[in-house]
Amino acid sequence: PDSAKAGSFSSPQSNLPSVQQGQAKVETLPDLDAKILEEDWDDIPPSSALEVISEEEAVQIIAEPLVPLQSSTLRDYVDHSETLEKLVHLGVDLSQVEKRHKAGQLLLTLDFEKDVKKILLFLKDVGVEDNQLGPFLTKNPYILGEDLEALETRVAYLKSKKFGKSEIAQMVSRAPYLLLFSVERLDNRLGFFKNELGLSVKQTKDLVIRLPRLLTGKLEPVKENLQVCQIELGFQRNQIQQIVYKTPKILTASKKRLKQTFDYLHNIMGIPHHMLTRFPQV
């Protein structure tokens, strides 16, 4: 047992300095930083909320603007939202955007870097010009909340139907809501005009390129105008096909104006149907 105690491993107690040894070796050094800090604070009088300050000191106080808890205009949020601020710089008219159903709420939930930037790059890639991004997003702010993959799928569908890049750019720019519609909706709409008017694939493409809102608007007014042309105005199916192909806007014109114009040209001026078919622009 004695030899074990005298071995290379000393007992734990022998490694610990006695309290007296520790006290003898430890010297207390002055804390200069604490002393300086103490002296500095001693020089500063206690502040008071009622303390009078000079005009120079008052101007130096920077107060952060508070985020409005409730507002009827998006303008009040521009200083607090990077997304709104950058959209304004792009030329987006927030006064028009806020008139659209829940569009303002959508923009306030979007992060510019995460949500908006990728859509802007997509639109530029599709062919929307830089100076048209503002007006485009003013008319259709909802595209900023769309899934990028879904948007790319719709463009791919148009390309599969042999629409060229410049044609797609023209269609998207002139009909900002076009890419909000599903591939099924776009396909059904192209099929409707092809079958209803008896057009070829090329003629159908040309028709919607010249008036792309035919793909986004309601079909009821279009169907009604086709009936008016056939039943009330007396045009034959092949004549209607020629008229619409030459002047697509006839499909979206008001029925009242359509009938008044026809009445004047045909009944008063005596222009026959075949002449109106050749020159429907009148």
Tab-separated table of C-alpha atoms in Angstrom:
chain	number	residue	atom	x	y	z
A	1	PRO	CA	0.000	0.000	0.000
A	2	ASP	CA	2.867	2.369	0.781
A	3	SER	CA	4.460	1.670	-2.598
A	4	ALA	CA	1.185	2.416	-4.361
A	5	LYS	CA	1.015	5.812	-2.719
A	6	ALA	CA	4.543	6.566	-3.838
A	7	GLY	CA	3.833	5.680	-7.471
A	8	SER	CA	3.766	7.969	-10.535
A	9	PHE	CA	0.078	8.880	-10.049
A	10	SER	CA	-0.213	11.331	-7.158
A	11	SER	CA	-3.417	11.557	-5.224
A	12	PRO	CA	-5.921	14.148	-6.448
A	13	GLN	CA	-5.473	16.122	-3.284
A	14	SER	CA	-1.775	16.764	-3.997
A	15	ASN	CA	-2.633	18.603	-7.274
A	16	LEU	CA	-4.854	21.195	-5.656
A	17	PRO	CA	-3.127	24.248	-4.189
A	18	SER	CA	-4.076	25.116	-0.680
A	19	VAL	CA	-6.328	28.088	-0.208
A	20	GLN	CA	-3.530	29.970	1.474
A	21	GLN	CA	-1.129	29.384	-1.448
A	22	GLY	CA	-3.692	30.612	-3.937
A	23	GLN	CA	-4.326	33.718	-1.916
A	24	ALA	CA	-0.643	34.448	-1.645
A	25	LYS	CA	-0.042	34.233	-5.410
A	26	VAL	CA	-3.129	36.042	-6.710
A	27	GLU	CA	-2.697	39.780	-7.092
A	28	THR	CA	-5.652	42.020	-7.760
A	29	LEU	CA	-5.052	44.228	-10.847
A	30	PRO	CA	-6.994	47.423	-11.349
A	31	ASP	CA	-9.744	47.190	-13.999
A	32	LEU	CA	-8.876	50.240	-16.106
A	33	ASP	CA	-11.817	49.830	-18.502
A	34	ALA	CA	-14.288	49.650	-15.671
A	35	LYS	CA	-12.681	52.704	-14.064
A	36	ILE	CA	-12.829	54.714	-17.311
A	37	LEU	CA	-16.405	53.609	-17.939
A	38	GLU	CA	-17.304	54.571	-14.400
A	39	GLU	CA	-15.717	57.995	-14.817
A	40	ASP	CA	-17.469	58.506	-18.186
A	41	TRP	CA	-20.877	57.677	-16.749
A	42	ASP	CA	-20.176	59.974	-13.808
A	43	ASP	CA	-19.774	62.829	-16.275
A	44	ILE	CA	-23.196	62.185	-17.909
A	45	PRO	CA	-26.148	63.632	-16.043
A	46	PRO	CA	-29.264	61.445	-15.882
A	47	SER	CA	-31.631	62.058	-18.817
A	48	SER	CA	-35.252	62.966	-18.485
A	49	ALA	CA	-38.157	62.696	-20.901
A	50	LEU	CA	-38.986	66.290	-20.024
A	51	GLU	CA	-35.461	67.543	-20.572
A	52	VAL	CA	-35.211	70.559	-22.865
A	53	ILE	CA	-32.839	69.994	-25.826
A	54	SER	CA	-31.379	72.444	-28.319
A	55	GLU	CA	-32.658	72.834	-31.865
A	56	GLU	CA	-29.397	71.353	-33.229
A	57	GLU	CA	-29.842	68.244	-31.082
A	58	ALA	CA	-33.462	67.920	-32.133
A	59	VAL	CA	-32.594	67.820	-35.847
A	60	GLN	CA	-30.106	65.046	-35.251
A	61	ILE	CA	-32.771	62.741	-33.817
A	62	ILE	CA	-33.812	60.255	-36.515
A	63	ALA	CA	-37.164	58.619	-35.956
A	64	GLU	CA	-38.057	55.569	-38.022
A	65	PRO	CA	-41.502	55.922	-39.667
A	66	LEU	CA	-44.076	53.570	-38.212
A	67	VAL	CA	-45.676	50.927	-40.394
A	68	PRO	CA	-49.328	51.918	-40.821
A	69	LEU	CA	-51.596	49.434	-39.062
A	70	GLN	CA	-54.344	50.016	-41.592
A	71	SER	CA	-54.467	52.026	-44.800
A	72	SER	CA	-56.626	52.297	-47.885
A	73	THR	CA	-53.672	53.023	-50.184
A	74	LEU	CA	-50.507	51.087	-51.008
A	75	ARG	CA	-48.527	54.337	-51.098
A	76	ASP	CA	-48.478	54.369	-47.301
A	77	TYR	CA	-46.517	51.101	-47.319
A	78	VAL	CA	-43.851	51.982	-49.909
A	79	ASP	CA	-41.333	53.187	-47.290
A	80	HIS	CA	-41.692	49.887	-45.421
A	81	SER	CA	-41.689	47.436	-48.337
A	82	GLU	CA	-38.719	46.755	-50.609
A	83	THR	CA	-41.076	45.001	-53.010
A	84	LEU	CA	-43.391	48.000	-53.400
A	85	GLU	CA	-40.470	50.416	-53.611
A	86	LYS	CA	-38.814	48.507	-56.454
A	87	LEU	CA	-42.095	47.990	-58.295
A	88	VAL	CA	-42.677	51.747	-58.201
A	89	HIS	CA	-39.186	52.245	-59.678
A	90	LEU	CA	-40.163	49.856	-62.474
A	91	GLY	CA	-43.132	52.076	-63.285
A	92	VAL	CA	-45.946	50.133	-61.615
A	93	ASP	CA	-48.920	52.397	-60.839
A	94	LEU	CA	-49.948	51.363	-57.323
A	95	SER	CA	-53.079	53.534	-57.459
A	96	GLN	CA	-54.353	51.292	-60.263
A	97	VAL	CA	-53.108	48.053	-58.709
A	98	GLU	CA	-55.004	48.622	-55.463
A	99	LYS	CA	-58.278	48.808	-57.424
A	100	ARG	CA	-57.845	45.173	-58.442
A	101	HIS	CA	-59.342	42.521	-56.164
A	102	LYS	CA	-56.850	41.548	-53.426
A	103	ALA	CA	-53.886	42.653	-55.567
A	104	GLY	CA	-52.605	45.001	-52.856
A	105	GLN	CA	-52.697	42.243	-50.244
A	106	LEU	CA	-50.763	39.972	-52.600
A	107	LEU	CA	-47.957	42.488	-53.163
A	108	LEU	CA	-47.551	43.098	-49.429
A	109	THR	CA	-46.923	39.385	-48.855
A	110	LEU	CA	-44.254	39.021	-51.563
A	111	ASP	CA	-40.509	39.139	-51.011
A	112	PHE	CA	-38.725	40.892	-53.880
A	113	GLU	CA	-35.632	38.684	-53.998
A	114	LYS	CA	-37.460	35.407	-53.366
A	115	ASP	CA	-40.764	35.898	-55.219
A	116	VAL	CA	-40.693	38.869	-57.583
A	117	LYS	CA	-37.236	38.859	-59.153
A	118	LYS	CA	-37.619	35.447	-60.819
A	119	ILE	CA	-40.930	36.485	-62.420
A	120	LEU	CA	-39.386	39.691	-63.774
A	121	LEU	CA	-36.529	37.704	-65.311
A	122	PHE	CA	-39.066	35.268	-66.783
A	123	LEU	CA	-41.085	38.088	-68.374
A	124	LYS	CA	-37.938	39.600	-69.863
A	125	ASP	CA	-36.982	36.200	-71.242
A	126	VAL	CA	-40.444	35.835	-72.790
A	127	GLY	CA	-39.903	39.161	-74.537
A	128	VAL	CA	-41.601	41.848	-72.444
A	129	GLU	CA	-39.475	44.991	-72.871
A	130	ASP	CA	-37.955	46.698	-69.826
A	131	ASN	CA	-40.036	49.835	-70.369
A	132	GLN	CA	-43.188	47.701	-70.565
A	133	LEU	CA	-42.717	45.829	-67.277
A	134	GLY	CA	-44.337	48.617	-65.246
A	135	PRO	CA	-47.483	48.937	-67.395
A	136	PHE	CA	-47.668	45.132	-67.706
A	137	LEU	CA	-47.600	44.555	-63.927
A	138	THR	CA	-50.019	47.437	-63.374
A	139	LYS	CA	-52.563	45.553	-65.492
A	140	ASN	CA	-51.671	42.093	-64.172
A	141	PRO	CA	-50.011	42.149	-60.731
A	142	TYR	CA	-51.320	38.627	-60.076
A	143	ILE	CA	-48.614	37.062	-62.231
A	144	LEU	CA	-46.133	37.856	-59.432
A	145	GLY	CA	-47.872	35.246	-57.286
A	146	GLU	CA	-47.885	32.546	-59.975
A	147	ASP	CA	-45.753	29.424	-59.867
A	148	LEU	CA	-42.766	29.884	-62.189
A	149	GLU	CA	-42.892	26.311	-63.446
A	150	ALA	CA	-46.566	26.712	-64.413
A	151	LEU	CA	-45.755	29.887	-66.364
A	152	GLU	CA	-42.925	28.158	-68.204
A	153	THR	CA	-45.243	25.250	-69.055
A	154	ARG	CA	-47.750	27.636	-70.679
A	155	VAL	CA	-45.048	29.264	-72.777
A	156	ALA	CA	-43.798	25.816	-73.791
A	157	TYR	CA	-47.352	24.954	-74.911
A	158	LEU	CA	-47.516	28.023	-77.170
A	159	LYS	CA	-44.148	27.077	-78.661
A	160	SER	CA	-45.441	23.552	-79.284
A	161	LYS	CA	-48.264	25.123	-81.312
A	162	LYS	CA	-45.606	26.766	-83.504
A	163	PHE	CA	-45.972	30.284	-82.146
A	164	GLY	CA	-42.614	32.037	-82.616
A	165	LYS	CA	-40.735	33.818	-79.834
A	166	SER	CA	-41.579	37.285	-81.174
A	167	GLU	CA	-45.232	36.268	-81.628
A	168	ILE	CA	-45.446	35.019	-78.038
A	169	ALA	CA	-43.814	38.235	-76.823
A	170	GLN	CA	-46.370	40.277	-78.765
A	171	MET	CA	-49.295	38.240	-77.452
A	172	VAL	CA	-48.172	38.349	-73.815
A	173	SER	CA	-47.472	42.103	-73.988
A	174	ARG	CA	-50.844	42.903	-75.559
A	175	ALA	CA	-52.830	40.486	-73.379
A	176	PRO	CA	-51.154	40.595	-69.927
A	177	TYR	CA	-53.519	37.978	-68.458
A	178	LEU	CA	-52.670	35.385	-71.122
A	179	LEU	CA	-50.172	33.414	-69.033
A	180	LEU	CA	-52.550	33.134	-66.079
A	181	PHE	CA	-54.624	30.601	-68.006
A	182	SER	CA	-53.904	26.893	-67.901
A	183	VAL	CA	-52.713	24.896	-70.899
A	184	GLU	CA	-56.157	23.219	-71.045
A	185	ARG	CA	-57.903	26.595	-71.200
A	186	LEU	CA	-55.599	27.879	-73.943
A	187	ASP	CA	-56.007	24.672	-75.935
A	188	ASN	CA	-59.806	24.752	-75.646
A	189	ARG	CA	-59.923	28.387	-76.711
A	190	LEU	CA	-57.775	27.827	-79.804
A	191	GLY	CA	-59.960	24.835	-80.666
A	192	PHE	CA	-63.116	26.926	-80.322
A	193	PHE	CA	-62.063	29.566	-82.857
A	194	LYS	CA	-60.697	26.985	-85.267
A	195	ASN	CA	-63.891	24.917	-85.255
A	196	GLU	CA	-66.477	27.687	-84.849
A	197	LEU	CA	-65.072	29.761	-87.704
A	198	GLY	CA	-63.840	26.886	-89.851
A	199	LEU	CA	-60.298	28.238	-89.889
A	200	SER	CA	-57.081	26.406	-90.641
A	201	VAL	CA	-54.414	26.026	-87.949
A	202	LYS	CA	-52.393	28.848	-89.524
A	203	GLN	CA	-55.433	31.130	-89.787
A	204	THR	CA	-56.316	30.467	-86.141
A	205	LYS	CA	-52.775	31.367	-85.094
A	206	ASP	CA	-52.847	34.563	-87.159
A	207	LEU	CA	-56.213	35.497	-85.653
A	208	VAL	CA	-55.100	35.270	-82.005
A	209	ILE	CA	-51.720	36.859	-82.701
A	210	ARG	CA	-53.511	39.947	-84.006
A	211	LEU	CA	-56.087	39.922	-81.189
A	212	PRO	CA	-54.660	37.849	-78.284
A	213	ARG	CA	-57.377	38.921	-75.882
A	214	LEU	CA	-59.610	36.451	-77.722
A	215	LEU	CA	-57.782	33.838	-75.635
A	216	THR	CA	-58.409	35.623	-72.341
A	217	GLY	CA	-61.826	37.253	-72.672
A	218	LYS	CA	-65.250	35.729	-72.151
A	219	LEU	CA	-66.706	33.612	-74.938
A	220	GLU	CA	-70.335	34.685	-74.522
A	221	PRO	CA	-69.958	38.088	-76.278
A	222	VAL	CA	-68.084	36.348	-79.105
A	223	LYS	CA	-70.836	33.754	-79.570
A	224	GLU	CA	-73.506	36.466	-79.482
A	225	ASN	CA	-71.739	38.521	-82.162
A	226	LEU	CA	-71.428	35.480	-84.405
A	227	GLN	CA	-75.178	34.896	-84.063
A	228	VAL	CA	-75.926	38.561	-84.777
A	229	CYS	CA	-73.843	38.430	-87.962
A	230	GLN	CA	-75.597	35.294	-89.178
A	231	ILE	CA	-79.181	35.676	-87.963
A	232	GLU	CA	-79.803	39.425	-87.750
A	233	LEU	CA	-77.409	40.782	-90.374
A	234	GLY	CA	-77.837	37.942	-92.862
A	235	PHE	CA	-74.228	36.951	-93.580
A	236	GLN	CA	-73.383	33.412	-94.704
A	237	ARG	CA	-70.987	31.244	-92.661
A	238	ASN	CA	-68.155	31.565	-95.190
A	239	GLN	CA	-68.675	35.347	-95.284
A	240	ILE	CA	-68.478	35.567	-91.490
A	241	GLN	CA	-65.249	33.571	-91.614
A	242	GLN	CA	-63.707	36.069	-94.047
A	243	ILE	CA	-64.975	39.093	-92.111
A	244	VAL	CA	-63.632	37.856	-88.784
A	245	TYR	CA	-60.277	36.799	-90.228
A	246	LYS	CA	-59.771	40.232	-91.785
A	247	THR	CA	-61.158	42.207	-88.830
A	248	PRO	CA	-60.989	40.187	-85.570
A	249	LYS	CA	-62.283	43.117	-83.486
A	250	ILE	CA	-65.764	42.456	-84.846
A	251	LEU	CA	-65.917	39.510	-82.433
A	252	THR	CA	-65.550	41.801	-79.416
A	253	ALA	CA	-67.471	44.850	-80.667
A	254	SER	CA	-70.713	45.835	-78.969
A	255	LYS	CA	-73.773	44.284	-80.584
A	256	LYS	CA	-75.521	47.650	-80.679
A	257	ARG	CA	-72.706	49.320	-82.597
A	258	LEU	CA	-72.401	46.332	-84.919
A	259	LYS	CA	-76.076	46.542	-85.871
A	260	GLN	CA	-76.071	50.334	-86.203
A	261	THR	CA	-73.044	50.273	-88.508
A	262	PHE	CA	-74.525	47.519	-90.664
A	263	ASP	CA	-77.876	49.308	-90.855
A	264	TYR	CA	-76.223	52.486	-92.119
A	265	LEU	CA	-73.912	50.776	-94.625
A	266	HIS	CA	-76.369	48.192	-95.965
A	267	ASN	CA	-79.856	49.640	-95.540
A	268	ILE	CA	-79.119	53.336	-96.004
A	269	MET	CA	-76.057	53.373	-98.292
A	270	GLY	CA	-77.091	50.192	-100.096
A	271	ILE	CA	-73.750	48.364	-99.848
A	272	PRO	CA	-74.424	44.642	-100.486
A	273	HIS	CA	-73.231	41.767	-98.279
A	274	HIS	CA	-70.492	40.603	-100.651
A	275	MET	CA	-68.920	44.082	-100.685
A	276	LEU	CA	-69.033	44.328	-96.894
A	277	THR	CA	-67.388	40.898	-96.793
A	278	ARG	CA	-64.525	42.108	-98.979
A	279	PHE	CA	-64.059	45.335	-97.005
A	280	PRO	CA	-65.222	44.670	-93.434
A	281	GLN	CA	-62.909	47.381	-92.060
A	282	VAL	CA	-65.572	49.970	-92.872
